[in-house]
Structure formats: structure tokens, C-alpha cells
XYZ file of N, CA and C in Angstrom:
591
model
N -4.345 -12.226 -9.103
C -5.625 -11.543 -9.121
C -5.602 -10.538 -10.258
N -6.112 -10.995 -11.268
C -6.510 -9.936 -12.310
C -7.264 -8.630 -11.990
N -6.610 -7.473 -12.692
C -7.032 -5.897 -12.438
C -7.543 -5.264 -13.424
N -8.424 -5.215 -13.190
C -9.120 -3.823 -14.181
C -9.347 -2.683 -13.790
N -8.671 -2.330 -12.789
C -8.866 -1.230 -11.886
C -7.024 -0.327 -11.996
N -7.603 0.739 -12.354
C -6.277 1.969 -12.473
C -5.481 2.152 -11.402
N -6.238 2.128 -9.961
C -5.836 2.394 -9.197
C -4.845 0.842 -8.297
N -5.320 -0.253 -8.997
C -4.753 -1.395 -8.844
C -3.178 -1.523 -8.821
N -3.687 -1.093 -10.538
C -1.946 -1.428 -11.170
C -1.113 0.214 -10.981
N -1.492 0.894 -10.079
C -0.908 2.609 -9.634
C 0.176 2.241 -9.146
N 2.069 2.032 -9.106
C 2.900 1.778 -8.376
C 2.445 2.041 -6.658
N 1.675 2.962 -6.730
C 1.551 3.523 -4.901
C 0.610 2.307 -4.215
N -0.057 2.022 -5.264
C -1.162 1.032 -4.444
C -0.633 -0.324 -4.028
N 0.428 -0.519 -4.403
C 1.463 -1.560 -4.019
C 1.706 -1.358 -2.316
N 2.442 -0.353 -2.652
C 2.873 0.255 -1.303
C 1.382 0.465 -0.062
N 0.521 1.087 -0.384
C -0.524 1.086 0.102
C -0.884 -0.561 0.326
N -0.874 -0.926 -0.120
C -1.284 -2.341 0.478
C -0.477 -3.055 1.310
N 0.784 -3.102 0.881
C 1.896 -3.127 1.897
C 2.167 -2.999 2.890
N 2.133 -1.387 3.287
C 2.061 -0.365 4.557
C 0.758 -1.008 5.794
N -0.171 -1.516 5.060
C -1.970 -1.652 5.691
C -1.566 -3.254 6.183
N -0.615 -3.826 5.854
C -0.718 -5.168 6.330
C 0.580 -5.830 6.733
N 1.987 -4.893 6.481
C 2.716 -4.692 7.592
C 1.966 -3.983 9.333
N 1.080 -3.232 9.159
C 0.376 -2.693 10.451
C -0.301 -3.800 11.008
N -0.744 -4.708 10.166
C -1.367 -5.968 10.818
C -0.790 -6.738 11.381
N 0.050 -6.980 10.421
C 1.318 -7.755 11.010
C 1.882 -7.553 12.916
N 2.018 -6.130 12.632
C 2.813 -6.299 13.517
C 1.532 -6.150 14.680
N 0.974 -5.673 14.991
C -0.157 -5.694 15.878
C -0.805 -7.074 16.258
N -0.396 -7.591 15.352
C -1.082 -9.284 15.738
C -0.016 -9.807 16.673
N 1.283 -9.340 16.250
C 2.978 -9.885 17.104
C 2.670 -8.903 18.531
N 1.962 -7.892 18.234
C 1.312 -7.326 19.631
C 0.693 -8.029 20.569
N -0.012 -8.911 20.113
C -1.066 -9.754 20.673
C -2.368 -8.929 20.537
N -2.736 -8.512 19.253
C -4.178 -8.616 18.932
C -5.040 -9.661 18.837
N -6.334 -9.153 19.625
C -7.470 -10.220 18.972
C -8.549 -9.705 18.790
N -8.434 -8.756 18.077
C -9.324 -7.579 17.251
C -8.834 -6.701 16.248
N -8.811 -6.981 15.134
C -7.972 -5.697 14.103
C -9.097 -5.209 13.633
N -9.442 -3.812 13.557
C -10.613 -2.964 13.079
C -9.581 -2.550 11.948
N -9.722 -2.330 10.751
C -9.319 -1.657 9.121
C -10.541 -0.934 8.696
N -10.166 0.589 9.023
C -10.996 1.606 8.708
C -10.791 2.327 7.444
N -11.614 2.371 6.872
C -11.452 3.190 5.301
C -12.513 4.492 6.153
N -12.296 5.757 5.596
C -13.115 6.810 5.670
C -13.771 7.280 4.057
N -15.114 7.365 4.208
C -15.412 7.272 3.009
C -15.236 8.287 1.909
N -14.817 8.303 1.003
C -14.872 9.451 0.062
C -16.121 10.297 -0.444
N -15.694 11.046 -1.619
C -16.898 11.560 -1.868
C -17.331 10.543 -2.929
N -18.957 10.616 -3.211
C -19.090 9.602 -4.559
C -18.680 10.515 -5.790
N -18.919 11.969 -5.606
C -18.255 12.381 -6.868
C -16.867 12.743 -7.209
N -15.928 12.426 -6.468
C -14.677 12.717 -6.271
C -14.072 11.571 -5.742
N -12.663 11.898 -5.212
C -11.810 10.721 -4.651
C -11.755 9.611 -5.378
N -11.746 9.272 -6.589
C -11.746 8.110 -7.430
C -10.927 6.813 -6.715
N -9.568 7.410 -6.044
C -8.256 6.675 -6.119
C -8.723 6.176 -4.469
N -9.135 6.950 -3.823
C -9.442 6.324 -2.202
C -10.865 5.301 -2.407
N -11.556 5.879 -3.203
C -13.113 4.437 -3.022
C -12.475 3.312 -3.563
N -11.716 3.462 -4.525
C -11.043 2.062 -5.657
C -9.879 1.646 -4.450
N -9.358 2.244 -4.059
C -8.145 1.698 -3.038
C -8.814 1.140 -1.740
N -9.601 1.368 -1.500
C -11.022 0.441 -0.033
C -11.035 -0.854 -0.256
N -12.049 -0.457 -1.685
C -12.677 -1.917 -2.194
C -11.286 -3.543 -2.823
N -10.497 -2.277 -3.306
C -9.326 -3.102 -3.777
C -8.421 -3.549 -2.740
N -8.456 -3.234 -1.254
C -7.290 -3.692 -0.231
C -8.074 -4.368 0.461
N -9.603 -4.849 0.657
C -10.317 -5.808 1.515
C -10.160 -7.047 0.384
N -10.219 -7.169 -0.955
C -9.838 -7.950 -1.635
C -8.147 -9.050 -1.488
N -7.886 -8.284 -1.674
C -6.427 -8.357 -1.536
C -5.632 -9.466 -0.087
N -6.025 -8.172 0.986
C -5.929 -8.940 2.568
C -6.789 -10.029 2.496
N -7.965 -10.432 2.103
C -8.592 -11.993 2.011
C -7.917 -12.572 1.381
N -7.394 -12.195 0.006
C -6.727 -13.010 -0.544
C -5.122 -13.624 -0.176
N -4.360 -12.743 0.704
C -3.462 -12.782 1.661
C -3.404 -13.745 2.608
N -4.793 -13.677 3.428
C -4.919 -14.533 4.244
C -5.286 -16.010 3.521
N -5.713 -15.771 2.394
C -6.337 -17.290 1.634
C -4.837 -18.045 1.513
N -4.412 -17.272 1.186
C -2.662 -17.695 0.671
C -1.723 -17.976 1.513
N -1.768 -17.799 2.749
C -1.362 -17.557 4.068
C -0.111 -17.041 3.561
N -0.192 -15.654 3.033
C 0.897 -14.532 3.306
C 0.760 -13.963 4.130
N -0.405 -13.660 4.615
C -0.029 -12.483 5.865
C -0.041 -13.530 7.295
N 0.388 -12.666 8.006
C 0.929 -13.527 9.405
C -0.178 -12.987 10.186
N -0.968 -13.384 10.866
C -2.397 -13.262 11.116
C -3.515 -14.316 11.206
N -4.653 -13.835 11.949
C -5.840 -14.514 11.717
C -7.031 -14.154 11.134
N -8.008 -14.001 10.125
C -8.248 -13.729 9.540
C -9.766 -13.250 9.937
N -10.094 -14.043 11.067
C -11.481 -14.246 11.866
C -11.489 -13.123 12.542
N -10.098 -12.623 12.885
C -9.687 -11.425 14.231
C -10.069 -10.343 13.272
N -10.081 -10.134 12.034
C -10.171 -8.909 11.260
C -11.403 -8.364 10.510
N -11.800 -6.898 11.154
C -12.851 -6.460 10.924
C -12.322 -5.196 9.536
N -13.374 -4.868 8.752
C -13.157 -3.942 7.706
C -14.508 -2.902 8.024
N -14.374 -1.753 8.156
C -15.591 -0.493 8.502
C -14.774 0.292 7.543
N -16.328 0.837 6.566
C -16.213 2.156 6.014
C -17.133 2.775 6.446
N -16.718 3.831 6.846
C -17.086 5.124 7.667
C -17.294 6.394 7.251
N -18.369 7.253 7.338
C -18.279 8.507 6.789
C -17.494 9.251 7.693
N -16.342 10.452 7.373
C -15.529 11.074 8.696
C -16.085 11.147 9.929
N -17.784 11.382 9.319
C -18.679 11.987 10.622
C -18.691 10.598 11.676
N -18.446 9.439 11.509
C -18.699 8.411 11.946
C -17.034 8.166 12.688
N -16.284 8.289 12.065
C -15.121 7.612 11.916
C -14.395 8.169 13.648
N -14.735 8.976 14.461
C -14.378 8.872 15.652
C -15.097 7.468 16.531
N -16.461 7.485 16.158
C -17.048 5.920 16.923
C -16.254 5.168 16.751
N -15.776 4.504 15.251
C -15.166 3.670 14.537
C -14.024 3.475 15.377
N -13.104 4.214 16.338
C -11.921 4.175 16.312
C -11.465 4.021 17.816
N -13.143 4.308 18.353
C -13.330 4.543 19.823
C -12.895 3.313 20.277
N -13.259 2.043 19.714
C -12.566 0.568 20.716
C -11.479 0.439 20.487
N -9.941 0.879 20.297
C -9.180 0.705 20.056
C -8.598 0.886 21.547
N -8.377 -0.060 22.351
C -7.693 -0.722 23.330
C -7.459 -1.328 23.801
N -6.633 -2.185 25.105
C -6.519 -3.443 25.503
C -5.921 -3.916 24.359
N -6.427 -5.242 23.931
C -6.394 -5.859 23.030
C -6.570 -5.909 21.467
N -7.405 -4.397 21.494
C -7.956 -4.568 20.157
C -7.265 -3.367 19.574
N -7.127 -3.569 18.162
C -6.230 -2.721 17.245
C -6.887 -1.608 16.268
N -6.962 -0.748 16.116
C -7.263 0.053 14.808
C -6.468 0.761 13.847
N -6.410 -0.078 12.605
C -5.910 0.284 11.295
C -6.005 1.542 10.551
N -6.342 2.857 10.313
C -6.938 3.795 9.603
C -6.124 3.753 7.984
N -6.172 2.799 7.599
C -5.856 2.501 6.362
C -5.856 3.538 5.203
N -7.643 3.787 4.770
C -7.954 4.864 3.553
C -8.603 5.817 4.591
N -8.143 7.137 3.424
C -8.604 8.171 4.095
C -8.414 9.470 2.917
N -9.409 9.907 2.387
C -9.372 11.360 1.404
C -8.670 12.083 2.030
N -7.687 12.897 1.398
C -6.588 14.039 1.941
C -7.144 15.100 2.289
N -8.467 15.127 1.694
C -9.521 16.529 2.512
C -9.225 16.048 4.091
N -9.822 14.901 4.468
C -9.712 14.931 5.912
C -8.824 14.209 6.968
N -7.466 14.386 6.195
C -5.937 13.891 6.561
C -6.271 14.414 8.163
N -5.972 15.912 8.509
C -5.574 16.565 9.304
C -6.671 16.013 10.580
N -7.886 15.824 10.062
C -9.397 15.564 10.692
C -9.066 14.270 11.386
N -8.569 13.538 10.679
C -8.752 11.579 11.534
C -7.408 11.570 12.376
N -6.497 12.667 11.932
C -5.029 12.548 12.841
C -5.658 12.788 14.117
N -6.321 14.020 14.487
C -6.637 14.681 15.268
C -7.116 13.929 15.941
N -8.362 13.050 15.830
C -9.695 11.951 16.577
C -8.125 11.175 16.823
N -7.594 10.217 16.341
C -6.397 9.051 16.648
C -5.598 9.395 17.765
N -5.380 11.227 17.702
C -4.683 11.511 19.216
C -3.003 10.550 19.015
N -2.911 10.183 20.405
C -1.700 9.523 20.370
C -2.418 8.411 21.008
N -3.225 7.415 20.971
C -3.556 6.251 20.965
C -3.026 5.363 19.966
N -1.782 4.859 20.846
C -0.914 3.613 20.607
C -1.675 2.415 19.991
N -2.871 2.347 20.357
C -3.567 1.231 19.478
C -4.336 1.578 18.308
N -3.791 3.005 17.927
C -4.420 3.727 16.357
C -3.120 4.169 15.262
N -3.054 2.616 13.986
C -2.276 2.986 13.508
C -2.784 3.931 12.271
N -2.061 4.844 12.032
C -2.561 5.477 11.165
C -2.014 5.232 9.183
N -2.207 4.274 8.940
C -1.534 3.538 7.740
C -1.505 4.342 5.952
N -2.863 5.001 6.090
C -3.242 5.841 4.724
C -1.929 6.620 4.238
N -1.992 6.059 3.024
C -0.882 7.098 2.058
C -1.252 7.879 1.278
N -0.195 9.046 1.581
C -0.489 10.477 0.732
C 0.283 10.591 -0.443
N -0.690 11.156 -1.223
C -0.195 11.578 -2.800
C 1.601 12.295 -2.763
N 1.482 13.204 -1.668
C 2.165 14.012 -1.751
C 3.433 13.464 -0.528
N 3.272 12.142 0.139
C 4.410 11.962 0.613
C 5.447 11.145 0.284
N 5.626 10.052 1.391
C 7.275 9.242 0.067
C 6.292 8.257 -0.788
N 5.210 7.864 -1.184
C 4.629 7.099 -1.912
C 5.343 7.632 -3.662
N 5.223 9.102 -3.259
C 5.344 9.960 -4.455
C 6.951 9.668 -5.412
N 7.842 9.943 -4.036
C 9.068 9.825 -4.297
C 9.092 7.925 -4.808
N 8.862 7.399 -3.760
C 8.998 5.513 -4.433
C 8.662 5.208 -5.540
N 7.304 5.467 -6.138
C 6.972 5.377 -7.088
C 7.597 5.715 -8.323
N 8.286 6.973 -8.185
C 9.295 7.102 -9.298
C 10.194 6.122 -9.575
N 10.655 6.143 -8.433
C 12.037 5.274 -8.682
C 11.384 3.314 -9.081
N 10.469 3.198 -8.497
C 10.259 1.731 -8.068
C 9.120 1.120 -9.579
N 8.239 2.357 -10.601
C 7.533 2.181 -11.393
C 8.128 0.379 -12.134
N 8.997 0.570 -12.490
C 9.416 -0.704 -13.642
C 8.880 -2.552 -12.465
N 9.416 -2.106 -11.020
C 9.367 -3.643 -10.656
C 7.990 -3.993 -10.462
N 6.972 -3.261 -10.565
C 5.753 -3.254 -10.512
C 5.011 -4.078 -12.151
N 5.358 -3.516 -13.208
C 4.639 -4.161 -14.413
C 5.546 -5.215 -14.464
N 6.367 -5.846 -14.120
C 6.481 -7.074 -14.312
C 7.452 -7.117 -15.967
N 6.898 -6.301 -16.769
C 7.434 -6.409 -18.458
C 8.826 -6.676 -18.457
N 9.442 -6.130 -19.945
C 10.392 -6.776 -20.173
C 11.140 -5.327 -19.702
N 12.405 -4.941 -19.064
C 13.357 -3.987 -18.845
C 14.542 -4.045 -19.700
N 14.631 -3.092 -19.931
C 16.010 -2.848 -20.160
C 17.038 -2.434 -19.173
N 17.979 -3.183 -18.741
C 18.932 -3.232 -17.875
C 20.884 -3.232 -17.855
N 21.293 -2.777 -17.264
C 23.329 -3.322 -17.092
C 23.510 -3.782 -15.656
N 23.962 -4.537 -15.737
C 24.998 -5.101 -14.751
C 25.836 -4.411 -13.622
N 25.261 -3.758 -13.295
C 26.146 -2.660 -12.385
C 27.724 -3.465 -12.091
N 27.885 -4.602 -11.918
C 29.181 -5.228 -11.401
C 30.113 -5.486 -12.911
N 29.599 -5.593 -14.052
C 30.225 -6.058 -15.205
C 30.183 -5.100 -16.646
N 28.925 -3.984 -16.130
C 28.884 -3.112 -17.173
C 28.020 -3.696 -18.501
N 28.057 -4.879 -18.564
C 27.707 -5.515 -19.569
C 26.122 -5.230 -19.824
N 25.552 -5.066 -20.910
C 24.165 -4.392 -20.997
C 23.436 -5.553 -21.155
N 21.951 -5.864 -20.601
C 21.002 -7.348 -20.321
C 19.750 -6.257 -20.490
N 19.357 -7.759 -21.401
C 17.993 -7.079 -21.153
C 17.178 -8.437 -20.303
N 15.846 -8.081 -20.300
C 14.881 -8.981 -19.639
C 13.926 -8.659 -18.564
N 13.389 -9.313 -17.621
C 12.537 -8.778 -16.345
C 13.558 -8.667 -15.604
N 13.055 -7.789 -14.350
C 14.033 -7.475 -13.281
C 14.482 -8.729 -12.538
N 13.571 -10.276 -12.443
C 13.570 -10.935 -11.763
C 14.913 -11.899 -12.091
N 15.046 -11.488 -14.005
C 16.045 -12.662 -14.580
C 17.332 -11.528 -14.494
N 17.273 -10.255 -14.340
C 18.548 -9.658 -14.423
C 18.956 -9.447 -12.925
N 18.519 -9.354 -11.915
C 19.205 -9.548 -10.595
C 18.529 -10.728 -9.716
N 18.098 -11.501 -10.354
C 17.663 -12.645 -9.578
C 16.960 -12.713 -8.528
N 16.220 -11.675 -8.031
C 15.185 -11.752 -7.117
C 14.462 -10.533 -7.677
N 12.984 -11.243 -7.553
C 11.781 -10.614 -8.193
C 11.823 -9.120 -7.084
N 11.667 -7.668 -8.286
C 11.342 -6.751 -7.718
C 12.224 -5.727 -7.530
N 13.755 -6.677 -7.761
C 14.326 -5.903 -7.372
C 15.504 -4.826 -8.455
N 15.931 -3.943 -8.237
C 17.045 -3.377 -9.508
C 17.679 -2.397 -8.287
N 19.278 -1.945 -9.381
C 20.120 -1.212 -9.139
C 19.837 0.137 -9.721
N 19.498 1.420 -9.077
C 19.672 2.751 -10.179
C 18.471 3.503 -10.138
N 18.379 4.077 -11.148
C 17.385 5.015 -11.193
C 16.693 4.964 -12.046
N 15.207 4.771 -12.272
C 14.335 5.212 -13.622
C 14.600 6.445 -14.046
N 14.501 6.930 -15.499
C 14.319 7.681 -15.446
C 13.081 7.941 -16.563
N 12.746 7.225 -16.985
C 11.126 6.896 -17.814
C 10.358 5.358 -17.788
N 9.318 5.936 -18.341
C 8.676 4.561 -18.351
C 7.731 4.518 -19.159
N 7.608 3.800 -20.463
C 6.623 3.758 -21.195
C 5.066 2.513 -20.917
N 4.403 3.130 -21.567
C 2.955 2.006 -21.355
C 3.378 0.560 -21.541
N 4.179 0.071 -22.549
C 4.541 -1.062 -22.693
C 5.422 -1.303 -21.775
N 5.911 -1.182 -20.863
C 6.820 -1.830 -19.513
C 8.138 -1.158 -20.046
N 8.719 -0.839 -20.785
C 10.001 -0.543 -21.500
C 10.190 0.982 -20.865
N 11.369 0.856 -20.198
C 11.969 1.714 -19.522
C 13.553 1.773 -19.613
N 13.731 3.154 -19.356
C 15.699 3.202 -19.451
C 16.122 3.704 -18.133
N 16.759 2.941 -17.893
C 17.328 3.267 -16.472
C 19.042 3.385 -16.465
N 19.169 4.465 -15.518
C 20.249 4.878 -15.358
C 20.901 4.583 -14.150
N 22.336 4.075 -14.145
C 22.986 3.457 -13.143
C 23.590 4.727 -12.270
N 24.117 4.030 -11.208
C 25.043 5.223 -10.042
C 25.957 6.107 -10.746
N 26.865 5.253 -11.634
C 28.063 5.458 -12.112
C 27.473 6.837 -13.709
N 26.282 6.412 -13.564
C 25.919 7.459 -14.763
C 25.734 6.535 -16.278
N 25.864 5.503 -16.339
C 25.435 4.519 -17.427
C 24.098 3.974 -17.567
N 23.517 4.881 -19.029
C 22.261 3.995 -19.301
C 21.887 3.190 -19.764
């Protein structure tokens, strides 16, 4: 799926999409037969990264289900965007059987939708914050995301490789170490345990 969207190719929005459909996942292994995925709406003049992260994760999960990656039914899954003022109705059927996602949510009213969710076991609360481990992952995780070419070593041989992460440890995504930059062109230097860059 081609992106023209900033908030697309954002390392966090990975994770954000991730997080929103591991919750599906497992709620369906619950025995759901209702998944509600609530976005709370932003402002139109603000929140850039939460309206683009809505529109961009109902995309995505269809396309998931088109692909049959996600483990799920696709018929069972509802998508509501909600103004906060709304977003207690929104959240009110969440029982028995049926599930609620709180996926997106502006950090103005983090504290606001915790509060309505209570401790209702059938309210997962999925939205990621700027300021929590999205923040920390993203550092470290930036390079397996563009896909480009890396610069890499061998943690077992020392020997210096270059290429994608997928041809230097053989499974897509993955690396040994630490970023410690990352340029626009995918080209990054990373530093190993042992202290070798």
C-alpha cells in the first residue's frame, strides 16, 4: 500500500497499527462477535498525527483482512469516530460478547476516555502516546521500518555487511544493536553491544 501520508511512514505508526490489531486478535480468541474500533476525534485544526492515524488504520485492517493477516472476521468489525463528547455512548455496548477497541485518541483527552473505560474488561484501551514506549521503540527500531539499504556487522564474526536488514540477518525487520542516526535516505550507523560501529 503506497503512502503519501507522514504519519504513515512515522516508525510509531507501525507500532500503532500493530498494538490495534494484536487487540483484535486476541478478543476474537475471546470469542468476539462484535469488535467496535473507536477513534476519538481530533481537532480539525490541530492533532494532524491522530486524524491521519484514524483514516490510515481503517485502511490498513481492511487491507489485513483482504490478505488474511489478521486472525479475525471482518463482518464482526465495526469502526466509530466519535467526538469525546460522544465517545462514552460509543463504548457503552462493550459486553457479553462484544468488544471495544479505543484505538485513536488526542493526548488532550488521554486521561478523559481512561476514566469513561473504567475497568471494563471488554474496553481495550490500544491508543499510543507520543510520550510513552512508542517513543523509546522508535529510536531504536527507525532503520527496519524504511526498508533501504543499512549499514551493518555481524555481531557473531565482526565482519562489516552492508545491505537491508532482511539480507544481513535473514529475517525481515530484524537487527542486532543500537541506532544511533538515521538519515532521509535510509542510511544509518549503528552501533553494536560490544561498542562497534
Amino acid at each position: 500500500m503506497a503512502s503519501a501520508s507522514p504519519v504513515k511512514d512515522a516508525a510509531w505508526y507501525t507500532m500503532f497499527v500493530g498494538q490495534c490489531v494484536s487487540a483484535m486478535e486476541t478478543v476474537f480468541q475471546w470469542g468476539a462477535e462484535h469488535v467496535i474500533i473507536v477513534g476519538v476525534q481530533a481537532k480539525t485544526g490541530g492533532n494532524y498525527a491522530t486524524r491521519e492515524e484514524w483514516m490510515a488504520l481503517q485502511g490498513h485492517v481492511q487491507e489485513g483482512f483482504a490478505q488474511d493477516r489478521i486472525m479475525g472476521v471482518w463482518e464482526k468489525v465495526e469502526f466509530r469516530l466519535v467526538s469525546v463528547k460522544m465517545a462514552e455512548s460509543a463504548i457503552k455496548p462493550a459486553a457479553g460478547d462484544t468488544y471495544v477497541i479505543i484505538a485513536s485518541c488526542p493526548n488532550q483527552h488521554f486521561d478523559q476516555v481512561r476514566t469513561m473505560a473504567g475497568k471494563n474488561k471488554n474496553i481495550i484501551q490500544s491508543f499510543v502516546r507520543a510520550d510513552g514506549i512508542s517513543g523509546v521503540v522508535t529510536k531504536v527500531a527507525a532503520a527496519s521500518i524504511s526498508g533501504g539499504a543499512q549499514a551493518a556487522r555481524s555481531p557473531a564474526s565482526g565482519v562489516r555487511r552492508q545491505g537491508t536488514l532482511t539480507e544481513v540477518n535473514g529475517i525481515a525487520g530484524t537487527y542486532t544493536g543500537a541506532i544511533l542516526n538515521r538519515t532521509a535516505d535510509g542510511w544509518g550507523t549503528f552501533k553494536w553491544p560490544n561498542g562497534d560501529v
